[in-house]
PDB file of C-alpha atoms in Angstrom:
ATOM      1  CA  MET A   6       4.062  27.319-143.369  1.00  0.00           C
ATOM      2  CA  THR A   7       1.221  24.760-143.034  1.00  0.00           C
ATOM      3  CA  VAL A   8       1.061  21.875-140.398  1.00  0.00           C
ATOM      4  CA  SER A   9       1.126  18.372-141.839  1.00  0.00           C
ATOM      5  CA  GLU A  10      -0.340  15.576-140.771  1.00  0.00           C
ATOM      6  CA  LYS A  11       2.576  13.844-140.484  1.00  0.00           C
ATOM      7  CA  LEU A  12       3.969  16.780-138.541  1.00  0.00           C
ATOM      8  CA  ILE A  13       0.915  16.199-135.739  1.00  0.00           C
ATOM      9  CA  SER A  14       1.779  12.723-135.630  1.00  0.00           C
ATOM     10  CA  ARG A  15       5.419  12.749-134.942  1.00  0.00           C
ATOM     11  CA  CYS A  16       4.313  15.378-132.316  1.00  0.00           C
ATOM     12  CA  ILE A  17       1.979  13.041-130.685  1.00  0.00           C
ATOM     13  CA  GLN A  18       4.814  10.360-130.542  1.00  0.00           C
ATOM     14  CA  LYS A  19       6.610  12.949-128.619  1.00  0.00           C
ATOM     15  CA  ASP A  20       9.150  13.587-131.350  1.00  0.00           C
ATOM     16  CA  ARG A  21      11.029  16.643-129.863  1.00  0.00           C
ATOM     17  CA  ARG A  22      12.455  17.601-133.168  1.00  0.00           C
ATOM     18  CA  ALA A  23       8.781  17.534-134.966  1.00  0.00           C
ATOM     19  CA  GLN A  24       7.466  19.577-131.374  1.00  0.00           C
ATOM     20  CA  LYS A  25      10.106  22.244-131.988  1.00  0.00           C
ATOM     21  CA  GLU A  26       9.359  22.681-135.748  1.00  0.00           C
ATOM     22  CA  LEU A  27       5.626  22.926-134.616  1.00  0.00           C
ATOM     23  CA  TYR A  28       6.612  25.573-131.957  1.00  0.00           C
ATOM     24  CA  GLU A  29       8.237  27.556-134.829  1.00  0.00           C
ATOM     25  CA  ILE A  30       5.120  27.498-137.115  1.00  0.00           C
ATOM     26  CA  CYS A  31       2.868  28.574-133.797  1.00  0.00           C
ATOM     27  CA  PHE A  32       5.222  31.188-132.665  1.00  0.00           C
ATOM     28  CA  HIS A  33       4.636  32.979-135.851  1.00  0.00           C
ATOM     29  CA  MET A  34       0.854  32.084-135.974  1.00  0.00           C
ATOM     30  CA  LEU A  35      -0.617  32.612-132.521  1.00  0.00           C
ATOM     31  CA  MET A  36       2.098  35.278-131.352  1.00  0.00           C
ATOM     32  CA  PRO A  37       0.010  38.021-132.947  1.00  0.00           C
ATOM     33  CA  ILE A  38      -2.823  36.894-130.769  1.00  0.00           C
ATOM     34  CA  CYS A  39      -0.869  36.881-127.684  1.00  0.00           C
ATOM     35  CA  PHE A  40       0.257  40.694-128.508  1.00  0.00           C
ATOM     36  CA  LYS A  41      -3.136  41.653-128.689  1.00  0.00           C
ATOM     37  CA  TYR A  42      -3.907  40.843-125.336  1.00  0.00           C
ATOM     38  CA  HIS A  43      -0.539  41.288-123.689  1.00  0.00           C
ATOM     39  CA  LYS A  44       1.232  44.140-124.262  1.00  0.00           C
ATOM     40  CA  ASP A  45       4.767  43.244-123.107  1.00  0.00           C
ATOM     41  CA  GLU A  46       6.876  40.784-125.216  1.00  0.00           C
ATOM     42  CA  GLU A  47       7.939  38.835-121.669  1.00  0.00           C
ATOM     43  CA  THR A  48       3.845  38.350-120.988  1.00  0.00           C
ATOM     44  CA  ALA A  49       2.859  37.730-124.461  1.00  0.00           C
ATOM     45  CA  ARG A  50       5.673  34.632-124.421  1.00  0.00           C
ATOM     46  CA  ALA A  51       4.526  33.286-121.623  1.00  0.00           C
ATOM     47  CA  ALA A  52       0.758  33.164-122.924  1.00  0.00           C
ATOM     48  CA  LEU A  53       2.124  31.471-126.203  1.00  0.00           C
ATOM     49  CA  ASN A  54       4.077  29.001-124.311  1.00  0.00           C
ATOM     50  CA  MET A  55       0.971  27.857-121.890  1.00  0.00           C
ATOM     51  CA  ALA A  56      -1.279  27.555-125.038  1.00  0.00           C
ATOM     52  CA  PHE A  57       1.524  25.818-127.050  1.00  0.00           C
ATOM     53  CA  LEU A  58       1.821  23.551-123.924  1.00  0.00           C
ATOM     54  CA  LYS A  59      -1.675  22.949-124.211  1.00  0.00           C
ATOM     55  CA  VAL A  60      -1.737  22.512-128.128  1.00  0.00           C
ATOM     56  CA  VAL A  61       0.608  19.807-128.044  1.00  0.00           C
ATOM     57  CA  THR A  62      -0.905  17.756-125.147  1.00  0.00           C
ATOM     58  CA  LYS A  63      -3.795  17.721-126.478  1.00  0.00           C
ATOM     59  CA  LEU A  64      -2.552  16.876-130.335  1.00  0.00           C
ATOM     60  CA  ASP A  65      -4.469  13.284-129.892  1.00  0.00           C
ATOM     61  CA  THR A  66      -7.816  14.751-129.796  1.00  0.00           C
ATOM     62  CA  LEU A  67      -7.435  17.109-133.157  1.00  0.00           C
ATOM     63  CA  GLY A  68     -10.353  15.695-135.326  1.00  0.00           C
ATOM     64  CA  GLU A  69      -9.484  15.121-139.024  1.00  0.00           C
ATOM     65  CA  SER A  70     -11.853  17.621-140.002  1.00  0.00           C
ATOM     66  CA  VAL A  71     -11.150  20.448-137.901  1.00  0.00           C
ATOM     67  CA  PRO A  72      -8.349  22.760-139.066  1.00  0.00           C
ATOM     68  CA  PHE A  73      -5.284  22.892-137.174  1.00  0.00           C
ATOM     69  CA  GLU A  74      -4.653  26.574-137.436  1.00  0.00           C
ATOM     70  CA  ALA A  75      -8.282  27.555-136.042  1.00  0.00           C
ATOM     71  CA  TRP A  76      -8.204  24.856-133.654  1.00  0.00           C
ATOM     72  CA  ALA A  77      -4.660  26.218-132.046  1.00  0.00           C
ATOM     73  CA  LYS A  78      -6.033  29.583-132.212  1.00  0.00           C
ATOM     74  CA  ARG A  79      -8.920  29.110-130.176  1.00  0.00           C
ATOM     75  CA  ILE A  80      -6.920  27.158-127.635  1.00  0.00           C
ATOM     76  CA  THR A  81      -4.631  30.121-127.203  1.00  0.00           C
ATOM     77  CA  LEU A  82      -7.675  32.682-126.854  1.00  0.00           C
ATOM     78  CA  ASN A  83      -9.097  30.448-124.175  1.00  0.00           C
ATOM     79  CA  VAL A  84      -5.591  30.027-122.212  1.00  0.00           C
ATOM     80  CA  ILE A  85      -5.546  33.749-122.318  1.00  0.00           C
ATOM     81  CA  ILE A  86      -8.973  34.309-121.133  1.00  0.00           C
ATOM     82  CA  ASP A  87      -8.714  31.468-118.533  1.00  0.00           C
ATOM     83  CA  ASP A  88      -5.041  33.485-117.340  1.00  0.00           C
ATOM     84  CA  PHE A  89      -7.005  37.015-117.230  1.00  0.00           C
ATOM     85  CA  ARG A  90      -9.858  35.553-114.893  1.00  0.00           C
ATOM     86  CA  LYS A  91      -7.257  33.977-112.789  1.00  0.00           C
ATOM     87  CA  ASN A  92      -5.396  37.382-112.544  1.00  0.00           C
ATOM     88  CA  LYS A  93      -7.486  39.477-110.563  1.00  0.00           C
ATOM     89  CA  LYS A  94      -5.053  42.225-111.074  1.00  0.00           C
ATOM     90  CA  TYR A  95      -6.573  43.288-114.402  1.00  0.00           C
ATOM     91  CA  LYS A  96     -10.129  43.429-113.119  1.00  0.00           C
ATOM     92  CA  GLU A  97     -11.620  47.253-112.728  1.00  0.00           C
ATOM     93  CA  LYS A  98     -14.522  48.350-110.319  1.00  0.00           C
ATOM     94  CA  VAL A  99     -16.770  49.958-112.618  1.00  0.00           C
ATOM     95  CA  ALA A 100     -20.260  51.534-112.304  1.00  0.00           C
ATOM     96  CA  THR A 101     -22.854  49.903-115.060  1.00  0.00           C
ATOM     97  CA  LYS A 102     -24.516  51.568-117.452  1.00  0.00           C
ATOM     98  CA  GLU A 103     -27.234  50.182-119.694  1.00  0.00           C
ATOM     99  CA  THR A 104     -26.300  51.333-122.871  1.00  0.00           C
ATOM    100  CA  ASP A 105     -25.513  49.629-126.286  1.00  0.00           C
ATOM    101  CA  ARG A 106     -25.327  52.029-128.932  1.00  0.00           C
ATOM    102  CA  GLU A 107     -24.001  50.686-132.142  1.00  0.00           C
ATOM    103  CA  LEU A 108     -21.157  53.177-134.085  1.00  0.00           C
ATOM    104  CA  ASP A 109     -23.035  54.562-136.792  1.00  0.00           C
ATOM    105  CA  TYR A 110     -21.655  52.792-140.260  1.00  0.00           C
ATOM    106  CA  HIS A 111     -22.690  54.950-142.803  1.00  0.00           C
ATOM    107  CA  THR A 112     -22.070  53.823-146.497  1.00  0.00           C
ATOM    108  CA  THR A 113     -21.358  55.460-149.251  1.00  0.00           C
ATOM    109  CA  THR A 114     -21.500  54.835-153.079  1.00  0.00           C
ATOM    110  CA  SER A 115     -18.081  56.308-153.361  1.00  0.00           C
ATOM    111  CA  SER A 116     -15.420  53.880-154.167  1.00  0.00           C
ATOM    112  CA  GLN A 117     -12.945  55.757-152.565  1.00  0.00           C
ATOM    113  CA  ASN A 118     -14.559  55.966-149.012  1.00  0.00           C
ATOM    114  CA  GLU A 119     -15.432  52.365-149.546  1.00  0.00           C
ATOM    115  CA  SER A 120     -11.945  51.257-149.371  1.00  0.00           C
ATOM    116  CA  VAL A 121      -9.935  51.587-146.163  1.00  0.00           C
ATOM    117  CA  THR A 122      -6.295  52.325-146.616  1.00  0.00           C
ATOM    118  CA  THR A 123      -3.687  49.947-144.909  1.00  0.00           C
ATOM    119  CA  PHE A 124      -2.296  53.033-143.352  1.00  0.00           C
ATOM    120  CA  GLU A 125      -5.766  54.252-141.877  1.00  0.00           C
ATOM    121  CA  MET A 126      -6.538  50.543-140.317  1.00  0.00           C
ATOM    122  CA  GLU A 127      -2.875  51.098-138.901  1.00  0.00           C
ATOM    123  CA  LYS A 128      -4.452  54.177-137.066  1.00  0.00           C
ATOM    124  CA  LEU A 129      -7.267  52.636-135.914  1.00  0.00           C
ATOM    125  CA  ASN A 130      -5.630  49.654-134.363  1.00  0.00           C
ATOM    126  CA  GLY A 131      -2.834  52.200-132.412  1.00  0.00           C
ATOM    127  CA  PHE A 132      -6.090  54.097-131.084  1.00  0.00           C
ATOM    128  CA  ILE A 133      -7.505  50.472-130.170  1.00  0.00           C
ATOM    129  CA  ASP A 134      -4.115  49.541-128.717  1.00  0.00           C
ATOM    130  CA  ARG A 135      -4.372  52.942-126.485  1.00  0.00           C
ATOM    131  CA  LEU A 136      -7.915  51.804-125.241  1.00  0.00           C
ATOM    132  CA  PRO A 137      -8.250  51.072-121.468  1.00  0.00           C
ATOM    133  CA  GLU A 138      -7.365  47.340-120.947  1.00  0.00           C
ATOM    134  CA  ILE A 139     -11.080  45.889-120.088  1.00  0.00           C
ATOM    135  CA  SER A 140     -12.897  48.232-122.208  1.00  0.00           C
ATOM    136  CA  ARG A 141      -9.772  47.201-125.254  1.00  0.00           C
ATOM    137  CA  LYS A 142     -10.617  43.223-124.378  1.00  0.00           C
ATOM    138  CA  VAL A 143     -14.368  44.053-124.635  1.00  0.00           C
ATOM    139  CA  PHE A 144     -14.422  45.847-127.823  1.00  0.00           C
ATOM    140  CA  ASP A 145     -12.179  43.045-129.589  1.00  0.00           C
ATOM    141  CA  LEU A 146     -14.005  40.440-127.911  1.00  0.00           C
ATOM    142  CA  TYR A 147     -17.706  41.706-129.324  1.00  0.00           C
ATOM    143  CA  ILE A 148     -16.476  43.731-132.593  1.00  0.00           C
ATOM    144  CA  VAL A 149     -13.814  41.304-133.703  1.00  0.00           C
ATOM    145  CA  GLN A 150     -14.344  37.917-132.379  1.00  0.00           C
ATOM    146  CA  GLY A 151     -18.360  38.141-132.614  1.00  0.00           C
ATOM    147  CA  TYR A 152     -19.082  37.046-128.882  1.00  0.00           C
ATOM    148  CA  SER A 153     -22.346  38.214-127.120  1.00  0.00           C
ATOM    149  CA  HIS A 154     -22.583  40.353-124.150  1.00  0.00           C
ATOM    150  CA  LYS A 155     -23.574  37.578-122.157  1.00  0.00           C
ATOM    151  CA  GLU A 156     -20.596  35.639-123.178  1.00  0.00           C
ATOM    152  CA  ILE A 157     -18.069  38.339-122.724  1.00  0.00           C
ATOM    153  CA  GLY A 158     -19.576  38.757-119.283  1.00  0.00           C
ATOM    154  CA  GLU A 159     -18.818  35.080-118.559  1.00  0.00           C
ATOM    155  CA  ILE A 160     -15.140  35.214-120.057  1.00  0.00           C
ATOM    156  CA  LEU A 161     -14.134  38.447-118.488  1.00  0.00           C
ATOM    157  CA  ASP A 162     -16.482  37.669-114.926  1.00  0.00           C
ATOM    158  CA  ILE A 163     -18.313  41.023-115.357  1.00  0.00           C
ATOM    159  CA  SER A 164     -21.948  41.736-115.598  1.00  0.00           C
ATOM    160  CA  ASN A 165     -23.563  42.186-118.798  1.00  0.00           C
ATOM    161  CA  GLY A 166     -24.273  45.817-117.837  1.00  0.00           C
ATOM    162  CA  THR A 167     -20.597  46.371-117.515  1.00  0.00           C
ATOM    163  CA  SER A 168     -19.721  44.414-120.656  1.00  0.00           C
ATOM    164  CA  LYS A 169     -21.975  46.785-122.492  1.00  0.00           C
ATOM    165  CA  TRP A 170     -20.604  49.818-120.630  1.00  0.00           C
ATOM    166  CA  HIS A 171     -17.261  49.001-121.583  1.00  0.00           C
ATOM    167  CA  LEU A 172     -18.008  48.465-125.466  1.00  0.00           C
ATOM    168  CA  SER A 173     -19.991  52.224-125.157  1.00  0.00           C
ATOM    169  CA  ASN A 174     -16.693  53.563-123.542  1.00  0.00           C
ATOM    170  CA  ALA A 175     -14.514  52.186-125.913  1.00  0.00           C
ATOM    171  CA  ARG A 176     -16.484  53.762-129.070  1.00  0.00           C
ATOM    172  CA  LYS A 177     -16.822  56.791-127.239  1.00  0.00           C
ATOM    173  CA  ILE A 178     -13.140  57.081-126.721  1.00  0.00           C
ATOM    174  CA  LEU A 179     -12.051  55.947-130.221  1.00  0.00           C
ATOM    175  CA  ARG A 180     -14.849  58.381-131.595  1.00  0.00           C
ATOM    176  CA  GLU A 181     -12.749  61.100-129.479  1.00  0.00           C
ATOM    177  CA  MET A 182      -9.368  59.660-130.757  1.00  0.00           C
ATOM    178  CA  ILE A 183     -10.639  59.725-134.319  1.00  0.00           C
ATOM    179  CA  THR A 184     -12.036  63.300-134.437  1.00  0.00           C
ATOM    180  CA  GLU A 185      -9.019  65.025-132.394  1.00  0.00           C
ATOM    181  CA  GLN A 186      -6.475  63.111-135.120  1.00  0.00           C
ATOM    182  CA  ASP A 187      -8.931  64.748-137.809  1.00  0.00           C
ATOM    183  CA  ARG A 188      -8.519  67.944-136.196  1.00  0.00           C
ATOM    184  CA  ALA A 189      -4.841  67.836-135.894  1.00  0.00           C
ATOM    185  CA  GLU A 190      -4.385  66.715-139.665  1.00  0.00           C
ATOM    186  CA  LEU A 191      -6.667  69.744-140.422  1.00  0.00           C
ATOM    187  CA  SER A 192      -4.704  72.513-138.695  1.00  0.00           C
ATOM    188  CA  ARG A 193      -1.556  70.958-140.245  1.00  0.00           C
ATOM    189  CA  SER A 194      -2.917  71.158-143.431  1.00  0.00           C
ATOM    190  CA  PHE A 195      -4.554  74.737-143.342  1.00  0.00           C
ATOM    191  CA  GLY A 196      -1.318  75.766-140.727  1.00  0.00           C
TER     192      GLY A 196
END
């Protein structure tokens, strides 16, 4: 479902029905982002509500050339990050290591290896969800969102070195999980 200019206009005029309609659209669009950073439904829903409130109050600043979906997602991510900064219980004290090893992505000409099945992506997402919280957030911000270590450091209030360490740690843990999964599948196959 898309958001029309008419719906936005009605929301700016504080039409409660329009705001409810916009909330329902935003719920399906923004809740996955909230769940990515908050594992329990209550906290994710609270983050969504805070983000939606900011979206509704700032609708009049939405430019015509800016797509609503991208704008709302950016606001949601910023609200989550701001909440994370305020909530110091999520901070981890970690000794920094100056490493920035990239995962080796081996390309192959085999079309079978080039396509990743939905099942494999679900497994990978499951592994990512099991990462320690800070490492998972750094991994997501760096790999998925495309932030630099400097930006991640500013967002999460950690040093560049700590950001690099968490990325390296996330990759190491993911490699171990994948290797362990492969061994388990081989032992099941050959009993």
